[in-house]
PDB file of N, CA and C in Angstrom:
ATOM      1  N   UNK A   1      88.442 162.826  51.467  1.00  0.00           N
ATOM      2  CA  UNK A   1      88.827 163.782  52.496  1.00  0.00           C
ATOM      3  C   UNK A   1      87.564 164.471  53.047  1.00  0.00           C
ATOM      4  N   UNK A   2      86.666 164.874  52.171  1.00  0.00           N
ATOM      5  CA  UNK A   2      85.439 165.566  52.619  1.00  0.00           C
ATOM      6  C   UNK A   2      84.648 164.627  53.462  1.00  0.00           C
ATOM      7  N   UNK A   3      84.630 163.334  53.160  1.00  0.00           N
ATOM      8  CA  UNK A   3      83.820 162.367  53.939  1.00  0.00           C
ATOM      9  C   UNK A   3      84.401 162.230  55.410  1.00  0.00           C
ATOM     10  N   UNK A   4      85.710 162.300  55.517  1.00  0.00           N
ATOM     11  CA  UNK A   4      86.318 162.244  56.839  1.00  0.00           C
ATOM     12  C   UNK A   4      85.912 163.419  57.691  1.00  0.00           C
ATOM     13  N   UNK A   5      85.923 164.617  57.090  1.00  0.00           N
ATOM     14  CA  UNK A   5      85.527 165.795  57.826  1.00  0.00           C
ATOM     15  C   UNK A   5      84.074 165.721  58.240  1.00  0.00           C
ATOM     16  N   UNK A   6      83.181 165.225  57.389  1.00  0.00           N
ATOM     17  CA  UNK A   6      81.784 165.096  57.787  1.00  0.00           C
ATOM     18  C   UNK A   6      81.633 164.131  58.907  1.00  0.00           C
ATOM     19  N   UNK A   7      82.368 163.029  58.889  1.00  0.00           N
ATOM     20  CA  UNK A   7      82.313 162.056  59.990  1.00  0.00           C
ATOM     21  C   UNK A   7      82.854 162.632  61.278  1.00  0.00           C
ATOM     22  N   UNK A   8      83.872 163.413  61.243  1.00  0.00           N
ATOM     23  CA  UNK A   8      84.472 163.969  62.428  1.00  0.00           C
ATOM     24  C   UNK A   8      83.495 165.030  63.066  1.00  0.00           C
ATOM     25  N   UNK A   9      82.701 165.656  62.269  1.00  0.00           N
ATOM     26  CA  UNK A   9      81.812 166.668  62.828  1.00  0.00           C
ATOM     27  C   UNK A   9      80.478 166.043  63.280  1.00  0.00           C
ATOM     28  N   UNK A  10      80.283 164.831  63.054  1.00  0.00           N
ATOM     29  CA  UNK A  10      79.003 164.165  63.362  1.00  0.00           C
ATOM     30  C   UNK A  10      78.815 164.008  64.876  1.00  0.00           C
ATOM     31  N   UNK A  11      77.604 164.216  65.396  1.00  0.00           N
ATOM     32  CA  UNK A  11      77.405 164.022  66.815  1.00  0.00           C
ATOM     33  C   UNK A  11      77.613 162.588  67.291  1.00  0.00           C
ATOM     34  N   UNK A  12      77.423 161.644  66.357  1.00  0.00           N
ATOM     35  CA  UNK A  12      77.603 160.257  66.716  1.00  0.00           C
ATOM     36  C   UNK A  12      79.088 159.972  67.028  1.00  0.00           C
ATOM     37  N   UNK A  13      79.997 160.556  66.192  1.00  0.00           N
ATOM     38  CA  UNK A  13      81.415 160.410  66.409  1.00  0.00           C
ATOM     39  C   UNK A  13      81.819 161.023  67.730  1.00  0.00           C
ATOM     40  N   UNK A  14      81.262 162.182  68.054  1.00  0.00           N
ATOM     41  CA  UNK A  14      81.559 162.825  69.332  1.00  0.00           C
ATOM     42  C   UNK A  14      81.064 161.978  70.468  1.00  0.00           C
ATOM     43  N   UNK A  15      79.885 161.355  70.323  1.00  0.00           N
ATOM     44  CA  UNK A  15      79.303 160.538  71.348  1.00  0.00           C
ATOM     45  C   UNK A  15      80.196 159.276  71.579  1.00  0.00           C
ATOM     46  N   UNK A  16      80.644 158.703  70.490  1.00  0.00           N
ATOM     47  CA  UNK A  16      81.527 157.489  70.578  1.00  0.00           C
ATOM     48  C   UNK A  16      82.825 157.837  71.243  1.00  0.00           C
ATOM     49  N   UNK A  17      83.456 158.968  70.941  1.00  0.00           N
ATOM     50  CA  UNK A  17      84.647 159.357  71.535  1.00  0.00           C
ATOM     51  C   UNK A  17      84.480 159.674  73.033  1.00  0.00           C
ATOM     52  N   UNK A  18      83.368 160.294  73.343  1.00  0.00           N
ATOM     53  CA  UNK A  18      83.133 160.561  74.781  1.00  0.00           C
ATOM     54  C   UNK A  18      82.880 159.241  75.540  1.00  0.00           C
ATOM     55  N   UNK A  19      82.194 158.333  74.890  1.00  0.00           N
ATOM     56  CA  UNK A  19      81.967 157.003  75.527  1.00  0.00           C
ATOM     57  C   UNK A  19      83.258 156.279  75.763  1.00  0.00           C
ATOM     58  N   UNK A  20      84.104 156.339  74.759  1.00  0.00           N
ATOM     59  CA  UNK A  20      85.458 155.674  74.896  1.00  0.00           C
ATOM     60  C   UNK A  20      86.262 156.338  76.002  1.00  0.00           C
ATOM     61  N   UNK A  21      86.189 157.657  76.070  1.00  0.00           N
ATOM     62  CA  UNK A  21      86.921 158.396  77.127  1.00  0.00           C
ATOM     63  C   UNK A  21      86.387 157.966  78.505  1.00  0.00           C
ATOM     64  N   UNK A  22      85.050 157.840  78.665  1.00  0.00           N
ATOM     65  CA  UNK A  22      84.498 157.418  79.923  1.00  0.00           C
ATOM     66  C   UNK A  22      84.874 156.053  80.288  1.00  0.00           C
ATOM     67  N   UNK A  23      84.918 155.152  79.321  1.00  0.00           N
ATOM     68  CA  UNK A  23      85.359 153.747  79.607  1.00  0.00           C
ATOM     69  C   UNK A  23      86.783 153.681  80.069  1.00  0.00           C
ATOM     70  N   UNK A  24      87.669 154.458  79.430  1.00  0.00           N
ATOM     71  CA  UNK A  24      89.099 154.470  79.845  1.00  0.00           C
ATOM     72  C   UNK A  24      89.186 155.051  81.244  1.00  0.00           C
ATOM     73  N   UNK A  25      88.438 156.100  81.543  1.00  0.00           N
ATOM     74  CA  UNK A  25      88.496 156.680  82.888  1.00  0.00           C
ATOM     75  C   UNK A  25      88.013 155.679  83.917  1.00  0.00           C
ATOM     76  N   UNK A  26      86.912 154.978  83.657  1.00  0.00           N
ATOM     77  CA  UNK A  26      86.445 153.959  84.541  1.00  0.00           C
ATOM     78  C   UNK A  26      87.439 152.889  84.723  1.00  0.00           C
ATOM     79  N   UNK A  27      88.064 152.399  83.660  1.00  0.00           N
ATOM     80  CA  UNK A  27      89.107 151.413  83.713  1.00  0.00           C
ATOM     81  C   UNK A  27      90.264 151.826  84.635  1.00  0.00           C
ATOM     82  N   UNK A  28      90.756 153.069  84.468  1.00  0.00           N
ATOM     83  CA  UNK A  28      91.870 153.523  85.304  1.00  0.00           C
ATOM     84  C   UNK A  28      91.462 153.697  86.743  1.00  0.00           C
ATOM     85  N   UNK A  29      90.245 154.114  86.991  1.00  0.00           N
ATOM     86  CA  UNK A  29      89.769 154.179  88.322  1.00  0.00           C
ATOM     87  C   UNK A  29      89.637 152.839  89.003  1.00  0.00           C
ATOM     88  N   UNK A  30      89.237 151.850  88.246  1.00  0.00           N
ATOM     89  CA  UNK A  30      89.135 150.477  88.771  1.00  0.00           C
ATOM     90  C   UNK A  30      90.558 149.954  89.115  1.00  0.00           C
ATOM     91  N   UNK A  31      91.521 150.193  88.272  1.00  0.00           N
ATOM     92  CA  UNK A  31      92.884 149.789  88.511  1.00  0.00           C
ATOM     93  C   UNK A  31      93.425 150.452  89.776  1.00  0.00           C
ATOM     94  N   UNK A  32      93.190 151.742  89.910  1.00  0.00           N
ATOM     95  CA  UNK A  32      93.638 152.455  91.116  1.00  0.00           C
ATOM     96  C   UNK A  32      92.974 151.928  92.362  1.00  0.00           C
ATOM     97  N   UNK A  33      91.691 151.609  92.262  1.00  0.00           N
ATOM     98  CA  UNK A  33      90.966 151.041  93.451  1.00  0.00           C
ATOM     99  C   UNK A  33      91.528 149.673  93.808  1.00  0.00           C
ATOM    100  N   UNK A  34      91.819 148.905  92.800  1.00  0.00           N
ATOM    101  CA  UNK A  34      92.406 147.564  93.069  1.00  0.00           C
ATOM    102  C   UNK A  34      93.781 147.664  93.724  1.00  0.00           C
ATOM    103  N   UNK A  35      94.626 148.637  93.280  1.00  0.00           N
ATOM    104  CA  UNK A  35      95.920 148.797  93.841  1.00  0.00           C
ATOM    105  C   UNK A  35      95.771 149.266  95.309  1.00  0.00           C
ATOM    106  N   UNK A  36      94.873 150.183  95.572  1.00  0.00           N
ATOM    107  CA  UNK A  36      94.654 150.637  96.978  1.00  0.00           C
ATOM    108  C   UNK A  36      94.134 149.494  97.812  1.00  0.00           C
ATOM    109  N   UNK A  37      93.273 148.696  97.345  1.00  0.00           N
ATOM    110  CA  UNK A  37      92.738 147.573  98.142  1.00  0.00           C
ATOM    111  C   UNK A  37      93.882 146.521  98.388  1.00  0.00           C
ATOM    112  N   UNK A  38      94.688 146.357  97.415  1.00  0.00           N
ATOM    113  CA  UNK A  38      95.836 145.398  97.584  1.00  0.00           C
ATOM    114  C   UNK A  38      96.776 145.926  98.617  1.00  0.00           C
ATOM    115  N   UNK A  39      97.129 147.217  98.541  1.00  0.00           N
ATOM    116  CA  UNK A  39      98.063 147.784  99.538  1.00  0.00           C
ATOM    117  C   UNK A  39      97.435 147.748 100.928  1.00  0.00           C
ATOM    118  N   UNK A  40      96.142 148.028 101.037  1.00  0.00           N
ATOM    119  CA  UNK A  40      95.474 147.984 102.336  1.00  0.00           C
ATOM    120  C   UNK A  40      95.448 146.628 102.869  1.00  0.00           C
ATOM    121  N   UNK A  41      95.232 145.627 102.074  1.00  0.00           N
ATOM    122  CA  UNK A  41      95.278 144.216 102.620  1.00  0.00           C
ATOM    123  C   UNK A  41      96.644 143.814 103.001  1.00  0.00           C
ATOM    124  N   UNK A  42      97.669 144.289 102.270  1.00  0.00           N
ATOM    125  CA  UNK A  42      99.062 143.975 102.664  1.00  0.00           C
ATOM    126  C   UNK A  42      99.362 144.632 103.989  1.00  0.00           C
ATOM    127  N   UNK A  43      98.999 145.916 104.179  1.00  0.00           N
ATOM    128  CA  UNK A  43      99.249 146.611 105.405  1.00  0.00           C
ATOM    129  C   UNK A  43      98.461 145.973 106.581  1.00  0.00           C
ATOM    130  N   UNK A  44      97.224 145.554 106.312  1.00  0.00           N
ATOM    131  CA  UNK A  44      96.412 144.922 107.326  1.00  0.00           C
ATOM    132  C   UNK A  44      97.026 143.579 107.716  1.00  0.00           C
ATOM    133  N   UNK A  45      97.540 142.888 106.783  1.00  0.00           N
ATOM    134  CA  UNK A  45      98.185 141.608 107.060  1.00  0.00           C
ATOM    135  C   UNK A  45      99.442 141.734 107.928  1.00  0.00           C
ATOM    136  N   UNK A  46     100.170 142.816 107.743  1.00  0.00           N
ATOM    137  CA  UNK A  46     101.337 143.094 108.591  1.00  0.00           C
ATOM    138  C   UNK A  46     100.960 143.381 110.011  1.00  0.00           C
ATOM    139  N   UNK A  47      99.822 144.050 110.284  1.00  0.00           N
ATOM    140  CA  UNK A  47      99.520 144.375 111.672  1.00  0.00           C
ATOM    141  C   UNK A  47      98.988 143.223 112.472  1.00  0.00           C
ATOM    142  N   UNK A  48      98.514 142.136 111.811  1.00  0.00           N
ATOM    143  CA  UNK A  48      97.947 141.015 112.584  1.00  0.00           C
ATOM    144  C   UNK A  48      99.074 140.057 113.049  1.00  0.00           C
ATOM    145  N   UNK A  49     100.282 140.310 112.655  1.00  0.00           N
ATOM    146  CA  UNK A  49     101.363 139.459 113.138  1.00  0.00           C
ATOM    147  C   UNK A  49     101.451 138.101 112.528  1.00  0.00           C
ATOM    148  N   UNK A  50     100.872 137.923 111.335  1.00  0.00           N
ATOM    149  CA  UNK A  50     101.012 136.639 110.655  1.00  0.00           C
ATOM    150  C   UNK A  50      99.980 135.595 111.039  1.00  0.00           C
ATOM    151  N   UNK A  51      98.820 135.997 111.507  1.00  0.00           N
ATOM    152  CA  UNK A  51      97.787 135.051 111.836  1.00  0.00           C
ATOM    153  C   UNK A  51      97.232 134.511 110.511  1.00  0.00           C
ATOM    154  N   UNK A  52      97.654 133.365 110.076  1.00  0.00           N
ATOM    155  CA  UNK A  52      97.302 132.826 108.793  1.00  0.00           C
ATOM    156  C   UNK A  52      95.858 132.422 108.656  1.00  0.00           C
ATOM    157  N   UNK A  53      95.229 132.019 109.700  1.00  0.00           N
ATOM    158  CA  UNK A  53      93.822 131.562 109.575  1.00  0.00           C
ATOM    159  C   UNK A  53      92.884 132.704 109.451  1.00  0.00           C
ATOM    160  N   UNK A  54      93.102 133.865 110.019  1.00  0.00           N
ATOM    161  CA  UNK A  54      92.197 134.988 109.914  1.00  0.00           C
ATOM    162  C   UNK A  54      92.505 135.825 108.717  1.00  0.00           C
ATOM    163  N   UNK A  55      93.640 135.656 108.120  1.00  0.00           N
ATOM    164  CA  UNK A  55      94.063 136.503 106.987  1.00  0.00           C
ATOM    165  C   UNK A  55      93.254 136.082 105.760  1.00  0.00           C
ATOM    166  N   UNK A  56      92.776 137.100 104.986  1.00  0.00           N
ATOM    167  CA  UNK A  56      92.040 136.846 103.756  1.00  0.00           C
ATOM    168  C   UNK A  56      92.967 136.500 102.629  1.00  0.00           C
ATOM    169  N   UNK A  57      92.478 136.391 101.432  1.00  0.00           N
ATOM    170  CA  UNK A  57      93.360 136.042 100.310  1.00  0.00           C
ATOM    171  C   UNK A  57      94.280 137.213 100.006  1.00  0.00           C
ATOM    172  N   UNK A  58      95.462 136.879  99.654  1.00  0.00           N
ATOM    173  CA  UNK A  58      96.558 137.891  99.395  1.00  0.00           C
ATOM    174  C   UNK A  58      96.708 138.000  97.893  1.00  0.00           C
ATOM    175  N   UNK A  59      96.632 139.211  97.419  1.00  0.00           N
ATOM    176  CA  UNK A  59      96.768 139.533  95.975  1.00  0.00           C
ATOM    177  C   UNK A  59      98.214 139.911  95.752  1.00  0.00           C
ATOM    178  N   UNK A  60      98.843 139.366  94.736  1.00  0.00           N
ATOM    179  CA  UNK A  60     100.179 139.786  94.329  1.00  0.00           C
ATOM    180  C   UNK A  60     100.174 140.214  92.899  1.00  0.00           C
ATOM    181  N   UNK A  61     101.097 141.153  92.606  1.00  0.00           N
ATOM    182  CA  UNK A  61     101.231 141.647  91.238  1.00  0.00           C
ATOM    183  C   UNK A  61     102.484 140.994  90.624  1.00  0.00           C
ATOM    184  N   UNK A  62     102.331 140.294  89.564  1.00  0.00           N
ATOM    185  CA  UNK A  62     103.454 139.642  88.881  1.00  0.00           C
ATOM    186  C   UNK A  62     103.765 140.384  87.633  1.00  0.00           C
ATOM    187  N   UNK A  63     105.065 140.697  87.542  1.00  0.00           N
ATOM    188  CA  UNK A  63     105.496 141.422  86.356  1.00  0.00           C
ATOM    189  C   UNK A  63     106.180 140.585  85.373  1.00  0.00           C
TER     190      UNK A  63
END
């Protein structure tokens, strides 16, 4: 039990948890950016009236 408390108070543990938090934040921001880009490309595709040659790749989300 004492060893766990010493590990939790260690600056290395705090650094690792902060690093993990930053990675998760970056991951969620990347997912949000990908969703926005996907929605923007879908909206942009609707405004061109179906010009298949000029349309870029279409991303779809499969559940």
